[in-house]
Amino acid sequence: MSVPSFTVSPDAHRDADAVVVIGVSRDADDQLVIHAHDDFATVKKLAEDVEASTSKESLTRLPHPETTKPALAAVGLGSATADTKLADDSGVSAPRTNLLRDAAGVASRRLAGKQILEFAFDFESEDEVLATLEGALLGAYAFNKYRQATIKDVKSPVEHVHIRTSLVMSESALERVREKASAVALVKDLVNTPAQDLYPESFADQAAALCANEKDVHVTIWDESQLATDGFGGILGVGKGSEKGPRLVKVDYRPQPASTHISLVGKGITFDTGGLSLKSGAGMMGMKYDMTGAATALAVILAVSRLRMPIHLTAWLCLAENMPSGRATRPNDILRIRGGKTVEVLNTDAEGRLVLADGLVAASEEHPDLIIDIATLTGAATTALGTRTVGLMGNTSEISHLVEVGQSCGESLWHMPLPAELRPLLNSEVADIANVKPGNTAGGMLIAGVFLRDFVGKTPKAEDGSNSQIPWMHLDIAGTANNGSSAYGFTSPGPTGVTVRSLIDYVSARCIAK
Ligand code: BES
Ligand code: ZN
Ligand code: ZN
């Protein structure tokens, strides 16, 4: 779906049906504080009278002080700590931008069914306006494509967001918010689409269609026979069991000038049954989500192209459906990854690393300045970090940079190690490496990362003859890609689009620094 339209101006929205959203919090003395445009100063009494909840996630309807407007809603911003700053859930003072983004998301989610929302917070900076707009656009997402149009209890999402502020906003900053929210919506649309409709070929076709009108964007698609010719044994091996053949898609965005080259590699398993190492019925549920990494890579490159960022960006979408059948790869089969390294498949359910191995080798052949892979790779990611923190591994100090960018986007990424002592666990008796250590349950997310590291190529030889590994980061989003519980902030149940906004901002930051 598309994101709501928006306007930003110092004036109230003209439409009398617009619902005005303000913020409420409690100060260190437990007194109610109104966070609203000056016009709403008198609302404090109203909010006190109805005992408007100041807790985050809460929304209280208030009667509007002017009779011409029908509705006013107060969204909770939490409480201030002793130093009077608003705090996040752990009591640590949080950037107001993150609080406002979440609060705006709560409002636009909870006020679905209303057409127009006007956000009239007490904005202190341009960043706060942008965060509020972003939260409102993100929270308005809904996926109703497969529902009967006549069903009444499905509320249609907010259509227009008006931000009321006298701050002068830069057009390009607003445009960036629109593109980021559209990119998140694209990932959610692709992930929500069931595997009966989104399979490697249709995913590749959609990628090509989405890129068709983008300037400086070139798409290459490998079908099964081209994958075989070019030695992509990982993608072929995983896709073999399915009636729907695998694909590799390369999307290349190369404007002039562009000094830095970043490559994204996305895991695109359009459905993961586990293959012959079959998952349980319960474990298989939700496995249409297993292509989130590829969807993320595609959405990021599209946004970067639409924002005309001066950077060379390449996305590699590794697409296959992991099915059991008489043609499927068996445990103990040996696959030859592009470039020649062989992998003994001991568990066909550890398929993500097999398709990514091909993708990492292909990306490495171009010697980019940085490779970032994104994958719903391991259940162990949830065991280690829960469902709201992304596991981030790799070989480069850029990791801390991405963590910082994540914080400013309200996304939590955590640097995990790749301990060298785990590598021998993957020694195979017959091949160069095995895809799992059978029976091992310790550090599953890290072992997967250690496996991937073997497929990251070297930089070209330096003048002194040395050559090191290409800088590389691995994002395990298995725990975070899907919100399996209830809604919070701007996140509804279902796909979250996690890391999309962080990656767009990270790429943007790299446009300046090489
Ligand atoms: N797609 C799964 C990982 C996953 C699990 C994503 C749960 C989202 C939710 C992946 O292909 C997988 O099955 N991994 C195995 C690896 C194991 C066999 C070493 C896992 O995590 O159990
Ligand atoms: Zn699997
Ligand atoms: Zn998988």
Coordinates of C-alpha atoms and ligand atoms in Angstrom, one line a residue:
M1 CA 0.0 0.0 0.0
S2 CA 1.1 3.6 -0.4
V3 CA 1.8 5.9 2.6
P4 CA -0.6 8.7 3.5
S5 CA -0.2 12.1 1.9
F6 CA 1.0 14.8 4.2
T7 CA 1.3 18.6 4.7
V8 CA 3.3 20.7 7.1
S9 CA 2.3 24.3 8.0
P10 CA 1.8 26.7 10.9
D11 CA -2.0 26.6 10.4
A12 CA -4.6 24.2 11.5
H13 CA -5.9 21.8 8.9
R14 CA -8.9 23.2 7.1
D15 CA -11.0 20.1 7.2
A16 CA -13.3 20.1 10.2
D17 CA -13.1 16.3 10.4
A18 CA -9.4 16.3 11.1
V19 CA -8.6 14.8 14.5
V20 CA -6.0 16.9 16.4
V21 CA -3.3 14.9 18.3
I22 CA -1.4 16.4 21.2
G23 CA 0.9 14.8 23.8
V24 CA 0.6 14.4 27.5
S25 CA 3.3 13.5 30.0
R26 CA 3.9 13.7 33.8
D27 CA 6.7 15.8 35.2
A28 CA 9.0 14.8 38.1
D29 CA 6.3 16.0 40.5
D30 CA 3.7 13.8 38.9
Q31 CA 1.9 16.8 37.4
L32 CA 0.3 16.6 34.0
V33 CA 2.2 18.4 31.2
I34 CA 0.6 19.2 27.9
H35 CA 2.8 18.9 24.8
A36 CA 0.8 21.0 22.3
H37 CA 0.8 23.9 20.0
D38 CA 0.1 27.2 21.9
D39 CA -3.5 27.2 20.6
F40 CA -4.2 24.2 22.8
A41 CA -2.9 25.6 26.1
T42 CA -6.4 25.5 27.5
V43 CA -6.7 21.8 26.9
K44 CA -4.7 21.1 30.1
K45 CA -7.8 21.5 32.3
L46 CA -9.7 19.1 30.0
A47 CA -7.0 16.5 30.1
E48 CA -6.9 16.7 33.8
D49 CA -10.7 16.5 34.1
V50 CA -10.8 13.3 32.1
E51 CA -7.6 12.0 33.7
A52 CA -5.9 11.5 30.4
S53 CA -3.4 8.6 30.6
T54 CA 0.2 9.7 30.1
S55 CA 1.6 6.2 29.7
K56 CA 3.1 5.4 26.5
E57 CA 0.9 3.4 24.1
S58 CA -2.2 5.2 25.5
L59 CA -4.5 7.4 23.7
T60 CA -7.3 9.5 25.3
R61 CA -10.1 11.2 23.4
L62 CA -10.8 14.7 24.6
P63 CA -13.6 17.1 23.8
H64 CA -12.3 19.8 21.5
P65 CA -12.2 23.3 23.1
E66 CA -13.6 24.9 19.9
T67 CA -17.0 23.5 18.8
T68 CA -16.1 23.7 15.1
K69 CA -13.7 20.8 15.5
P70 CA -15.0 17.5 16.4
A71 CA -12.1 15.6 17.9
L72 CA -9.0 15.9 20.0
A73 CA -6.8 13.0 21.1
A74 CA -4.0 13.0 23.7
V75 CA -1.3 10.5 23.3
G76 CA 0.9 9.5 26.2
L77 CA 4.6 10.4 26.2
G78 CA 5.5 8.8 29.6
S79 CA 7.0 10.5 32.6
A80 CA 10.0 12.8 33.2
T81 CA 12.9 11.7 35.3
A82 CA 14.4 13.8 38.0
D83 CA 16.4 15.7 35.4
T84 CA 13.1 16.6 33.8
K85 CA 13.8 14.8 30.5
L86 CA 11.2 12.3 29.2
A87 CA 12.3 8.8 29.8
D88 CA 12.2 5.6 27.7
D89 CA 10.8 2.3 29.2
S90 CA 13.9 1.6 31.1
G91 CA 13.8 5.0 32.9
V92 CA 16.8 6.3 30.8
S93 CA 16.1 9.6 29.3
A94 CA 15.3 9.1 25.6
P95 CA 15.7 11.4 22.7
R96 CA 12.4 13.2 22.3
T97 CA 12.5 12.3 18.6
N98 CA 12.2 8.6 19.4
L99 CA 9.3 9.2 21.9
L100 CA 7.5 11.4 19.4
R101 CA 7.9 8.9 16.5
D102 CA 6.4 6.2 18.7
A103 CA 3.6 8.4 20.0
A104 CA 2.7 9.5 16.5
G105 CA 2.6 5.8 15.5
V106 CA 0.3 5.0 18.4
A107 CA -2.0 7.8 17.3
S108 CA -2.1 6.9 13.6
R109 CA -2.6 3.2 14.4
R110 CA -5.3 3.7 17.0
L111 CA -7.1 6.4 15.0
A112 CA -7.4 4.2 11.9
G113 CA -10.8 4.8 10.4
K114 CA -10.3 8.6 10.6
Q115 CA -9.2 10.2 7.3
I116 CA -7.1 13.1 8.5
L117 CA -4.9 13.6 11.5
E118 CA -3.3 16.8 12.6
F119 CA -0.3 16.5 14.9
A120 CA 0.0 19.6 17.0
F121 CA 2.9 18.7 19.4
D122 CA 5.2 21.3 21.0
F123 CA 7.9 20.8 18.4
E124 CA 11.3 22.0 19.5
S125 CA 13.3 21.1 16.4
E126 CA 13.1 20.0 12.7
D127 CA 14.1 16.5 13.8
E128 CA 11.1 16.2 16.0
V129 CA 8.8 17.2 13.2
L130 CA 10.4 14.6 10.9
A131 CA 10.2 11.9 13.6
T132 CA 6.6 12.6 14.2
L133 CA 5.8 12.5 10.5
E134 CA 7.7 9.3 10.1
G135 CA 5.9 7.6 13.1
A136 CA 2.5 8.8 11.7
L137 CA 3.2 7.4 8.2
L138 CA 4.6 4.1 9.6
G139 CA 1.7 3.6 12.0
A140 CA -0.8 4.1 9.2
Y141 CA 0.2 0.9 7.4
A142 CA -2.4 -1.8 6.7
F143 CA -2.5 -4.8 4.4
N144 CA -6.1 -5.5 3.2
K145 CA -5.3 -6.8 -0.3
Y146 CA -6.6 -10.3 0.5
R147 CA -9.7 -9.2 2.4
Q148 CA -13.2 -8.8 1.1
A149 CA -13.8 -5.1 0.6
T150 CA -17.2 -5.3 2.2
I151 CA -16.1 -6.4 5.6
K152 CA -17.0 -3.6 8.0
D153 CA -14.8 -4.1 11.0
V154 CA -11.6 -3.5 9.0
K155 CA -10.9 0.2 9.5
S156 CA -9.2 1.9 6.6
P157 CA -5.9 3.5 7.4
V158 CA -5.4 7.3 8.0
E159 CA -5.2 9.0 4.6
H160 CA -3.6 12.3 5.3
V161 CA -1.2 13.6 8.0
H162 CA -1.0 17.3 8.8
I163 CA 1.9 18.5 10.9
R164 CA 1.2 21.9 12.5
T165 CA 4.4 23.8 13.2
S166 CA 5.9 27.1 12.4
L167 CA 9.3 25.5 12.0
V168 CA 10.6 25.9 8.5
M169 CA 11.2 22.4 7.1
S170 CA 13.6 21.4 4.4
E171 CA 11.8 19.8 1.4
S172 CA 14.5 17.2 0.9
A173 CA 14.2 16.1 4.6
L174 CA 10.5 15.7 4.2
E175 CA 11.0 13.8 1.0
R176 CA 13.4 11.4 2.8
V177 CA 10.8 10.6 5.4
R178 CA 8.3 9.8 2.6
E179 CA 10.7 7.5 0.9
K180 CA 11.7 5.8 4.1
A181 CA 8.1 5.1 5.1
S182 CA 7.3 3.9 1.5
A183 CA 10.3 1.6 1.7
V184 CA 9.1 0.1 5.0
A185 CA 5.6 -0.3 3.4
L186 CA 7.1 -2.1 0.4
V187 CA 8.9 -4.6 2.6
K188 CA 5.7 -5.2 4.6
D189 CA 3.6 -5.7 1.4
L190 CA 6.1 -8.1 -0.1
V191 CA 6.4 -10.1 3.2
N192 CA 2.7 -10.1 3.8
T193 CA 2.1 -11.6 0.3
P194 CA 1.7 -15.4 0.7
A195 CA 4.2 -17.7 -0.9
Q196 CA 1.5 -19.0 -3.3
D197 CA 1.8 -15.5 -5.0
L198 CA 5.3 -14.5 -4.1
Y199 CA 7.8 -17.1 -5.3
P200 CA 11.3 -16.6 -6.7
E201 CA 10.1 -15.8 -10.3
S202 CA 7.3 -13.5 -9.3
F203 CA 9.6 -11.7 -6.8
A204 CA 12.2 -11.2 -9.5
D205 CA 9.5 -9.9 -11.9
Q206 CA 8.3 -7.5 -9.2
A207 CA 11.8 -6.3 -8.5
A208 CA 12.3 -5.6 -12.2
A209 CA 9.0 -3.8 -12.6
L210 CA 9.6 -1.6 -9.5
C211 CA 13.0 -0.6 -10.9
A212 CA 11.9 -0.2 -14.5
N213 CA 11.5 3.6 -14.3
E214 CA 14.5 4.3 -12.0
K215 CA 17.3 6.3 -13.5
D216 CA 20.7 4.7 -13.3
V217 CA 19.3 1.4 -12.1
H218 CA 20.0 -1.8 -13.9
V219 CA 18.5 -5.2 -13.1
T220 CA 20.0 -8.6 -14.0
I221 CA 18.1 -11.8 -13.3
W222 CA 19.6 -15.3 -13.3
D223 CA 17.1 -18.1 -14.0
E224 CA 17.8 -21.7 -13.2
S225 CA 19.9 -22.5 -16.3
Q226 CA 21.9 -19.3 -15.9
L227 CA 22.5 -20.0 -12.3
A228 CA 23.9 -23.4 -13.3
T229 CA 26.1 -22.0 -16.0
D230 CA 27.5 -19.4 -13.6
G231 CA 28.1 -21.9 -10.7
F232 CA 25.6 -20.7 -8.1
G233 CA 25.3 -24.1 -6.4
G234 CA 24.0 -22.8 -3.1
I235 CA 20.9 -21.1 -4.5
L236 CA 20.3 -24.0 -6.9
G237 CA 20.7 -26.6 -4.2
V238 CA 18.2 -24.9 -1.9
G239 CA 15.7 -24.3 -4.7
K240 CA 15.9 -27.8 -6.2
G241 CA 13.0 -29.3 -4.1
S242 CA 10.5 -26.8 -5.3
E243 CA 8.3 -26.6 -8.4
K244 CA 9.1 -22.9 -8.4
G245 CA 12.6 -22.4 -9.6
P246 CA 15.1 -20.2 -7.8
R247 CA 16.4 -16.9 -9.1
L248 CA 19.2 -14.5 -8.3
V249 CA 18.5 -10.8 -8.9
K250 CA 21.1 -8.1 -9.1
V251 CA 19.9 -4.5 -8.8
D252 CA 22.6 -2.0 -9.6
Y253 CA 22.2 1.7 -8.8
R254 CA 25.1 3.7 -10.2
P255 CA 24.7 7.4 -10.6
Q256 CA 27.6 9.7 -11.6
P257 CA 29.5 10.7 -9.6
A258 CA 29.6 8.0 -6.9
S259 CA 32.8 7.3 -5.1
T260 CA 31.7 4.7 -2.5
H261 CA 30.3 1.3 -3.5
I262 CA 28.1 -0.7 -1.0
S263 CA 26.6 -4.1 -1.7
L264 CA 23.5 -5.4 0.0
V265 CA 22.9 -9.2 0.0
G266 CA 19.4 -10.4 1.0
K267 CA 18.2 -13.8 2.0
G268 CA 15.1 -14.4 -0.1
I269 CA 13.6 -17.7 0.9
T270 CA 10.0 -17.2 -0.3
F271 CA 8.9 -20.1 1.9
D272 CA 11.0 -22.2 4.3
T273 CA 9.6 -25.6 5.0
G274 CA 13.0 -26.7 6.2
G275 CA 13.3 -29.0 3.1
L276 CA 13.9 -32.7 3.9
S277 CA 15.0 -31.6 7.4
L278 CA 11.3 -30.7 7.6
K279 CA 10.1 -28.1 10.2
S280 CA 7.2 -28.9 12.5
G281 CA 3.8 -27.6 11.5
A282 CA 4.1 -24.9 14.2
G283 CA 7.7 -24.1 13.3
M284 CA 6.7 -23.6 9.6
M285 CA 4.1 -21.0 10.4
G286 CA 5.2 -17.6 9.4
M287 CA 7.9 -18.9 7.1
K288 CA 6.7 -16.7 4.2
Y289 CA 8.6 -14.1 6.2
D290 CA 11.9 -15.8 5.2
M291 CA 12.4 -13.4 2.3
T292 CA 12.5 -10.3 4.4
G293 CA 16.2 -9.8 3.9
A294 CA 15.8 -9.7 0.1
A295 CA 12.8 -7.4 0.4
T296 CA 14.8 -5.1 2.6
A297 CA 17.7 -4.9 0.2
L298 CA 15.3 -4.1 -2.7
A299 CA 13.4 -1.5 -0.7
V300 CA 16.6 0.2 0.4
I301 CA 18.1 0.4 -3.1
L302 CA 14.8 1.8 -4.5
A303 CA 14.7 4.5 -1.8
V304 CA 18.3 5.4 -2.3
S305 CA 17.7 5.7 -6.1
R306 CA 14.5 7.8 -5.6
L307 CA 16.4 10.1 -3.3
R308 CA 19.2 10.3 -5.9
M309 CA 21.9 9.7 -3.3
P310 CA 25.4 10.0 -4.9
I311 CA 26.6 6.4 -4.1
H312 CA 27.1 3.2 -6.0
L313 CA 24.7 0.7 -4.4
T314 CA 24.2 -2.9 -5.5
A315 CA 21.5 -5.3 -4.1
W316 CA 21.8 -9.1 -4.5
L317 CA 18.5 -10.9 -3.9
C318 CA 19.0 -14.6 -3.3
L319 CA 15.6 -16.1 -4.1
A320 CA 14.6 -19.8 -3.6
E321 CA 11.7 -21.8 -2.1
N322 CA 12.9 -24.4 0.4
M323 CA 10.7 -27.4 -0.2
P324 CA 11.0 -31.2 0.4
S325 CA 10.5 -33.4 -2.6
G326 CA 12.0 -36.3 -4.6
R327 CA 14.3 -33.7 -6.2
A328 CA 15.3 -31.9 -3.0
T329 CA 18.8 -31.6 -1.7
R330 CA 19.4 -34.4 0.9
P331 CA 21.4 -34.2 4.2
N332 CA 25.0 -35.2 3.3
D333 CA 24.7 -33.8 -0.3
I334 CA 27.6 -31.5 -1.2
L335 CA 26.9 -28.2 -2.9
R336 CA 29.5 -26.2 -4.8
I337 CA 29.1 -22.5 -4.1
R338 CA 30.1 -19.9 -6.7
G339 CA 33.9 -19.6 -6.7
G340 CA 34.3 -23.3 -5.9
K341 CA 34.1 -23.8 -2.2
T342 CA 32.1 -26.9 -1.2
V343 CA 29.5 -27.2 1.5
E344 CA 28.2 -30.5 3.0
V345 CA 24.6 -29.9 3.8
L346 CA 23.9 -31.6 7.2
N347 CA 20.6 -29.9 7.8
T348 CA 18.5 -28.6 4.8
D349 CA 16.8 -26.2 7.2
A350 CA 20.0 -24.2 7.5
E351 CA 19.4 -23.0 3.9
G352 CA 19.7 -19.3 4.3
R353 CA 23.5 -19.4 4.7
L354 CA 23.7 -21.5 1.5
V355 CA 22.0 -19.0 -0.7
L356 CA 23.8 -16.1 1.0
A357 CA 27.1 -17.8 0.4
D358 CA 26.5 -17.5 -3.4
G359 CA 25.4 -13.9 -2.9
L360 CA 28.4 -12.9 -0.8
V361 CA 30.8 -14.4 -3.3
A362 CA 29.1 -12.7 -6.2
A363 CA 29.1 -9.4 -4.3
S364 CA 32.7 -9.8 -3.4
E365 CA 33.8 -10.3 -7.0
E366 CA 33.0 -6.6 -7.6
H367 CA 35.3 -5.6 -4.6
P368 CA 32.8 -3.1 -3.1
D369 CA 33.9 -0.9 -0.1
L370 CA 31.4 -2.7 2.1
I371 CA 29.1 -5.7 2.0
I372 CA 26.0 -5.8 4.2
D373 CA 23.9 -9.0 4.3
I374 CA 20.4 -9.0 5.8
A375 CA 18.7 -12.3 6.7
T376 CA 16.1 -14.0 8.8
L377 CA 18.8 -16.5 9.5
T378 CA 18.5 -18.2 12.8
G379 CA 15.9 -19.0 15.5
A380 CA 18.9 -18.5 17.8
A381 CA 18.7 -14.7 17.2
T382 CA 15.5 -14.6 19.2
T383 CA 17.0 -16.8 21.9
A384 CA 20.0 -14.4 22.2
L385 CA 18.4 -11.0 21.7
G386 CA 14.6 -11.3 21.8
T387 CA 12.2 -9.9 19.3
R388 CA 13.2 -6.2 19.2
T389 CA 16.9 -6.2 18.9
V390 CA 18.8 -7.1 15.7
G391 CA 22.0 -9.2 15.9
L392 CA 24.8 -7.4 14.1
M393 CA 28.1 -9.2 13.3
G394 CA 31.0 -8.7 11.0
N395 CA 34.6 -7.7 10.5
T396 CA 34.5 -3.9 10.4
S397 CA 34.5 -1.0 12.8
E398 CA 31.6 0.4 10.7
I399 CA 29.4 -1.8 12.9
S400 CA 29.4 0.8 15.6
H401 CA 28.4 3.5 13.0
L402 CA 25.4 1.4 12.0
V403 CA 24.5 0.9 15.7
E404 CA 24.5 4.7 16.2
V405 CA 22.4 5.3 13.1
G406 CA 20.0 2.7 14.3
Q407 CA 19.6 4.5 17.6
S408 CA 18.7 7.7 15.9
C409 CA 16.0 5.8 13.9
G410 CA 14.6 4.2 17.0
E411 CA 16.0 0.8 15.9
S412 CA 18.0 -1.4 18.3
L413 CA 21.0 -3.2 16.8
W414 CA 23.5 -5.1 19.0
H415 CA 27.0 -6.0 18.1
M416 CA 27.6 -9.7 18.6
P417 CA 31.0 -11.5 18.2
L418 CA 32.2 -14.0 15.6
P419 CA 34.4 -16.2 17.9
A420 CA 37.1 -17.9 15.9
E421 CA 36.9 -21.0 18.0
L422 CA 33.5 -21.8 16.5
R423 CA 34.8 -22.3 13.0
P424 CA 36.2 -25.8 13.6
L425 CA 32.7 -26.9 14.6
L426 CA 31.8 -26.6 10.9
N427 CA 34.7 -28.8 9.7
S428 CA 33.3 -31.5 7.3
E429 CA 34.8 -34.9 6.7
V430 CA 34.2 -34.6 3.0
A431 CA 33.8 -31.0 2.0
D432 CA 35.4 -27.6 2.7
I433 CA 32.8 -26.7 5.3
A434 CA 29.5 -28.1 6.7
N435 CA 26.4 -25.9 7.0
V436 CA 25.7 -26.8 10.7
K437 CA 27.2 -28.6 13.7
P438 CA 24.6 -31.3 14.3
G439 CA 23.2 -31.3 17.8
N440 CA 24.9 -28.1 18.7
T441 CA 22.6 -25.5 20.3
A442 CA 25.2 -23.0 21.7
G443 CA 25.7 -19.7 19.9
G444 CA 23.6 -20.6 16.9
M445 CA 23.4 -17.1 15.6
L446 CA 27.2 -16.7 15.9
I447 CA 27.9 -20.0 14.1
A448 CA 25.8 -18.9 11.2
G449 CA 27.8 -15.7 11.0
V450 CA 31.1 -17.6 11.2
F451 CA 29.9 -19.7 8.3
L452 CA 29.1 -16.6 6.2
R453 CA 32.5 -15.1 7.0
D454 CA 34.1 -17.9 4.9
F455 CA 32.4 -16.6 1.8
V456 CA 33.4 -12.9 2.1
G457 CA 36.1 -12.2 -0.5
K458 CA 39.3 -10.3 -0.2
T459 CA 40.1 -6.7 -1.2
P460 CA 42.3 -6.3 -4.3
K461 CA 46.0 -6.7 -3.5
A462 CA 47.4 -3.5 -2.0
E463 CA 50.8 -2.1 -3.2
D464 CA 52.6 -3.8 -0.4
G465 CA 51.1 -7.1 -1.5
S466 CA 48.8 -7.5 1.5
N467 CA 45.1 -8.0 1.0
S468 CA 42.5 -8.3 3.7
Q469 CA 38.8 -9.3 3.8
I470 CA 36.3 -6.9 2.3
P471 CA 34.6 -4.9 5.1
W472 CA 31.3 -6.8 5.9
M473 CA 28.4 -6.7 8.2
H474 CA 25.8 -9.4 8.8
L475 CA 22.3 -8.5 10.2
D476 CA 20.3 -11.4 11.6
I477 CA 16.7 -10.1 11.7
A478 CA 15.0 -13.5 12.4
G479 CA 13.8 -12.3 15.8
T480 CA 12.8 -8.8 14.7
A481 CA 11.4 -9.0 11.2
N482 CA 8.0 -10.1 12.4
N483 CA 6.0 -8.7 15.4
G484 CA 4.2 -11.8 16.6
S485 CA 2.7 -10.1 19.6
S486 CA 0.5 -7.0 19.9
A487 CA 1.1 -3.6 18.4
Y488 CA 3.4 -1.1 20.0
G489 CA 4.5 2.4 19.0
F490 CA 4.3 2.6 15.2
T491 CA 4.7 -1.2 14.8
S492 CA 1.6 -3.3 14.2
P493 CA 1.5 -7.1 14.4
G494 CA 3.1 -8.7 11.3
P495 CA 6.2 -7.6 9.3
T496 CA 8.1 -4.8 10.9
G497 CA 10.4 -3.6 8.1
V498 CA 13.2 -3.5 10.7
T499 CA 16.5 -2.1 9.5
V500 CA 15.1 -0.5 6.4
R501 CA 15.2 3.0 7.8
S502 CA 18.6 2.5 9.5
L503 CA 20.1 1.2 6.3
I504 CA 18.8 4.1 4.2
D505 CA 20.2 6.6 6.7
Y506 CA 23.5 4.6 6.9
V507 CA 23.9 4.7 3.2
S508 CA 23.1 8.4 3.2
A509 CA 25.9 9.0 5.8
R510 CA 28.3 7.0 3.6
C511 CA 27.7 9.3 0.7
I512 CA 29.7 11.9 2.5
A513 CA 32.4 9.8 4.1
K514 CA 34.3 7.2 2.1
Ligands
BES1 N1 14.3 -19.3 8.5 C1 14.9 -20.0 9.6 C2 15.2 -19.1 10.7 C3 14.0 -18.5 11.4 C4 13.5 -19.2 12.5 C5 13.5 -17.3 11.1 C6 12.4 -18.7 13.2 C7 12.4 -16.8 11.8 C8 11.9 -17.5 12.8 C9 16.2 -20.7 9.1 O1 16.3 -21.0 7.8 C10 16.4 -21.9 10.0 O2 15.5 -22.7 9.9 N2 17.4 -21.9 10.8 C11 17.6 -23.0 11.6 C12 19.1 -23.3 11.6 C13 19.5 -24.6 12.3 C14 19.0 -25.8 11.5 C15 21.0 -24.7 12.5 C16 17.2 -22.7 13.0 O3 17.4 -21.5 13.4 O4 16.6 -23.5 13.7
ZN2 ZN 15.5 -23.0 7.4
ZN3 ZN 15.2 -19.9 6.5

